Amino acid sequence: MTDSSLEVIPAQTEQPLPDAPDNWKRFFSFSTDHKVIGIQYIVTSFFFFLVGGIFAMIIRGELITPEADLLDRPVYNAMFTMHGTVMLFLWTFPVLVGLSNYLVPLMIGARDMAFPRLNAAAFWMVPVFGVILMASFLVPGGPSQSGWWAYPPVSLQNPTGNLITGQVLWILAVAISGVSSIMGAINFVTTIVRMRAPGMTWFRMPVFVWTVLSAQIIQLFGLPALTAGAVMLLLDITVGTSFFDPAKGGDPVLFQHFFWFYSHPAVYVIILPVFGIFSEIFPVYARKPLFGYKVVAISSLVITGLSGLVWVHHMFASGTPGWMRMLFMFSTMLISVPTGIKVFAWVATIWGGKLRLDTPMLFGLGGMVMFVFAGITGIMLASVPIDIHVNNTYFVVGHFHYVIYGAVVMGVYAAFYHWFPKMTGRMYSEGLGKLHFVLTLIGTNLNFFPMHPLGLQGMPRRVASYDPEFAFWNVLASLGAFLLGMSTLPFILNMIGSWVQGKPAPGNPWRAIGLEWLVSSPPPVENFEEIPVVVAEPYGYGKQEPLIATDVHSLEASS
Ligand code: HEM
Ligand SMILES: [Cu+2]
């Protein structure tokens, strides 16, 4: 046994080189290479992030004044519906699937995912349902106006009387997204269970892989509920069944159960890989092993288990009986235990480390702090008396944007910068990266902090106009939104500019431990010429530096 995590890894010789001249064409093809698919997911979803961002700025443009003067109210409804739907189904989910796709096979020492063609098919469904969703701007009556949660009876209304409405296209898009996600989930779980390199035991897997496994298990048990609810809703709208229509004896609250039985766990599908990103990044930039690795790894699975038992906390104000509220208040609070364990482990990892504040670390730290804030407001919302008071107000909007922008988007940016040299073979510009971080940090807090006082004062969500007493905080929030829009510019400039003409990146620019750092940047087509044999746990920082030789031969010589 040696301290390095590999025994043998012969140098790559005859692999096709990823930087061959017309290589870019791969990204526009039905490629089955998980690395190409990963980047396809990331670039496509980032495009939709910008689309969703434009919707957000239109919403905040309306809300910068108390009157509904910029948009007609139906258009405003369509905007927040499309904003939420695009941000979740076309940005957050697919971007994390993209990162997972790129990283998981490399991290576990596999040549590809278990089902490469299924993988490609799942990706190509993303632009398809993206186009279907966008097409709803063109049908009479415009896009769905019933919010990303599509509650009946609002979602059952069809003033145009047409068969193809924005709402029907919305359901179709979400259904295709669900099928794509189920295909992805089967692929990830199989890959992680079956395709690990020799010696890559469960407790030698990087935490990121644990979190992807935990997240994808949620997809497998949760998505069928959402799909069932969506199909029943579609039948209600199109062929006149009455599952959810109260006017015909249906039960609209039943839909809420279907919806939240999936959509609460779905927030963990999103946040778990981000927890994984934090767990990968902090040890590298603090030069210390991840504190409590095994506990952190297992806590992801505990979260997966608990995440299926808390959904009714979204329905405290839906006529839920008191005893049931108590039960779900308790289970929701329980989930903060494994979550808190992770935060504790990250702080302990950073504590006393030799911190290197490169852009990935800045985004990682920023994201973690924002997550803690969101966790505190989450616990507040979990408490029934508080939630009854602030349900349907901007307080809820503030809570989940701290999670989804503060923690998730920042965590995703951290990952982009950290693995950019690996994916592209180029270094990014640190100066632009830091500018991007500062704008994002200020923008996020300026945009989303004001929503908490607004909610506590009683400003309802989903409204185009409001009482003038709420004007001050709304102006701040809108300015924050425009700042966030601007913050993407240095990022885009950096990514495109550096990919085209950045400094060539070595195999392991951060002196990080992990199989992905042992191959060239970008990695050869089948990742490893010979499958590596893993001999050590994943976070040996500080024990032996340089921890892993970038030059494979010196590693062989020392082992
Ligand atoms: C510390 C753990 C968390 C707790 C205790 C918590 C608790 C809650 C509660 C009780 C609500 C319902 C509020 C209401 O509708 O009145 C809520 C809403 C929400 N939370 Fe969290 N949350 C936590 C973490 C997260 C995470 C990690 C995410 C996303 C990645 C998230 C995303 C959301 C979203 C999207 C909503 C609003 C859904 C909607 O009405 O559209 N939360 N949270
Ligand atoms: Cu929830």
mmCIF file of N, CA, C and O in Angstrom, residues 7 12 48-49 63 78 94 203 206 252 267 314 338 357 375 380 398 425 429 511 513 538 551:
data_model
loop_
_atom_site.group_PDB
_atom_site.id
_atom_site.type_symbol
_atom_site.label_atom_id
_atom_site.label_comp_id
_atom_site.label_asym_id
_atom_site.label_seq_id
_atom_site.Cartn_x
_atom_site.Cartn_y
_atom_site.Cartn_z
ATOM 1 N N GLU A 7 -2.141 2.570 -8.183
ATOM 2 C CA GLU A 7 -0.984 1.705 -8.288
ATOM 3 C C GLU A 7 -0.286 1.912 -9.628
ATOM 4 O O GLU A 7 0.835 2.354 -9.701
ATOM 5 N N GLN A 12 -0.874 7.602 -21.555
ATOM 6 C CA GLN A 12 -1.693 7.409 -22.741
ATOM 7 C C GLN A 12 -0.833 7.603 -23.975
ATOM 8 O O GLN A 12 -0.088 8.560 -24.053
ATOM 9 N N PHE A 48 -30.280 28.208 -21.577
ATOM 10 C CA PHE A 48 -31.610 28.390 -20.994
ATOM 11 C C PHE A 48 -31.556 29.185 -19.687
ATOM 12 O O PHE A 48 -32.527 29.838 -19.318
ATOM 13 N N PHE A 49 -30.410 29.121 -18.986
ATOM 14 C CA PHE A 49 -30.226 29.962 -17.800
ATOM 15 C C PHE A 49 -30.356 31.435 -18.210
ATOM 16 O O PHE A 49 -31.002 32.238 -17.536
ATOM 17 N N LEU A 63 -41.780 44.835 -11.288
ATOM 18 C CA LEU A 63 -41.915 45.050 -9.842
ATOM 19 C C LEU A 63 -41.098 46.228 -9.327
ATOM 20 O O LEU A 63 -41.117 46.512 -8.131
ATOM 21 N N ALA A 78 -47.606 34.526 -17.077
ATOM 22 C CA ALA A 78 -46.859 33.651 -17.982
ATOM 23 C C ALA A 78 -45.360 33.779 -17.726
ATOM 24 O O ALA A 78 -44.622 32.794 -17.765
ATOM 25 N N PRO A 94 -30.653 20.028 -15.714
ATOM 26 C CA PRO A 94 -29.703 19.564 -16.743
ATOM 27 C C PRO A 94 -28.257 19.991 -16.495
ATOM 28 O O PRO A 94 -27.348 19.249 -16.869
ATOM 29 N N PHE A 203 -16.287 3.145 0.120
ATOM 30 C CA PHE A 203 -15.676 4.196 0.941
ATOM 31 C C PHE A 203 -14.356 4.707 0.382
ATOM 32 O O PHE A 203 -13.556 5.297 1.099
ATOM 33 N N PRO A 206 -15.212 9.349 -4.203
ATOM 34 C CA PRO A 206 -15.320 10.766 -3.849
ATOM 35 C C PRO A 206 -16.747 11.100 -3.424
ATOM 36 O O PRO A 206 -17.707 10.482 -3.899
ATOM 37 N N PRO A 252 -58.524 18.883 -5.787
ATOM 38 C CA PRO A 252 -57.306 19.596 -6.191
ATOM 39 C C PRO A 252 -56.130 19.351 -5.245
ATOM 40 O O PRO A 252 -54.978 19.431 -5.666
ATOM 41 N N VAL A 267 -35.819 19.044 -4.633
ATOM 42 C CA VAL A 267 -34.867 20.071 -4.210
ATOM 43 C C VAL A 267 -33.572 19.412 -3.723
ATOM 44 O O VAL A 267 -32.502 20.011 -3.801
ATOM 45 N N HIS A 314 -45.060 21.672 2.327
ATOM 46 C CA HIS A 314 -45.506 22.659 1.335
ATOM 47 C C HIS A 314 -47.019 22.842 1.367
ATOM 48 O O HIS A 314 -47.561 23.626 0.597
ATOM 49 N N PRO A 338 -28.728 15.579 9.093
ATOM 50 C CA PRO A 338 -27.666 15.195 8.152
ATOM 51 C C PRO A 338 -27.124 16.384 7.355
ATOM 52 O O PRO A 338 -25.943 16.398 6.988
ATOM 53 N N LEU A 357 -7.386 31.244 -2.186
ATOM 54 C CA LEU A 357 -8.672 31.820 -2.582
ATOM 55 C C LEU A 357 -8.779 32.011 -4.095
ATOM 56 O O LEU A 357 -8.999 33.111 -4.590
ATOM 57 N N GLY A 375 -30.799 27.696 4.930
ATOM 58 C CA GLY A 375 -31.184 26.620 5.846
ATOM 59 C C GLY A 375 -31.906 27.186 7.055
ATOM 60 O O GLY A 375 -32.884 26.614 7.545
ATOM 61 N N MET A 380 -37.202 27.911 9.723
ATOM 62 C CA MET A 380 -38.302 28.792 10.152
ATOM 63 C C MET A 380 -39.595 28.393 9.436
ATOM 64 O O MET A 380 -40.660 28.287 10.056
ATOM 65 N N GLY A 398 -37.810 34.368 -1.027
ATOM 66 C CA GLY A 398 -36.455 34.669 -0.549
ATOM 67 C C GLY A 398 -35.741 33.400 -0.124
ATOM 68 O O GLY A 398 -34.590 33.153 -0.498
ATOM 69 N N GLY A 425 -8.841 21.893 -21.347
ATOM 70 C CA GLY A 425 -7.395 21.917 -21.551
ATOM 71 C C GLY A 425 -6.813 23.322 -21.520
ATOM 72 O O GLY A 425 -5.685 23.540 -21.934
ATOM 73 N N SER A 429 -9.324 32.959 -16.880
ATOM 74 C CA SER A 429 -8.702 34.159 -16.318
ATOM 75 C C SER A 429 -9.169 34.375 -14.881
ATOM 76 O O SER A 429 -10.358 34.520 -14.612
ATOM 77 N N ARG A 511 -3.192 20.636 -8.173
ATOM 78 C CA ARG A 511 -2.576 19.572 -7.365
ATOM 79 C C ARG A 511 -3.662 18.885 -6.527
ATOM 80 O O ARG A 511 -3.571 18.773 -5.306
ATOM 81 N N ILE A 513 -6.352 15.682 -5.632
ATOM 82 C CA ILE A 513 -6.382 14.224 -5.630
ATOM 83 C C ILE A 513 -7.660 13.772 -6.303
ATOM 84 O O ILE A 513 -8.718 14.369 -6.102
ATOM 85 N N PRO A 538 -10.073 8.780 -0.680
ATOM 86 C CA PRO A 538 -9.963 9.856 -1.672
ATOM 87 C C PRO A 538 -9.361 11.186 -1.219
ATOM 88 O O PRO A 538 -9.052 11.998 -2.067
ATOM 89 N N ASP A 551 2.995 13.461 -13.485
ATOM 90 C CA ASP A 551 3.728 12.577 -14.378
ATOM 91 C C ASP A 551 3.553 11.153 -13.889
ATOM 92 O O ASP A 551 3.959 10.791 -12.794
#
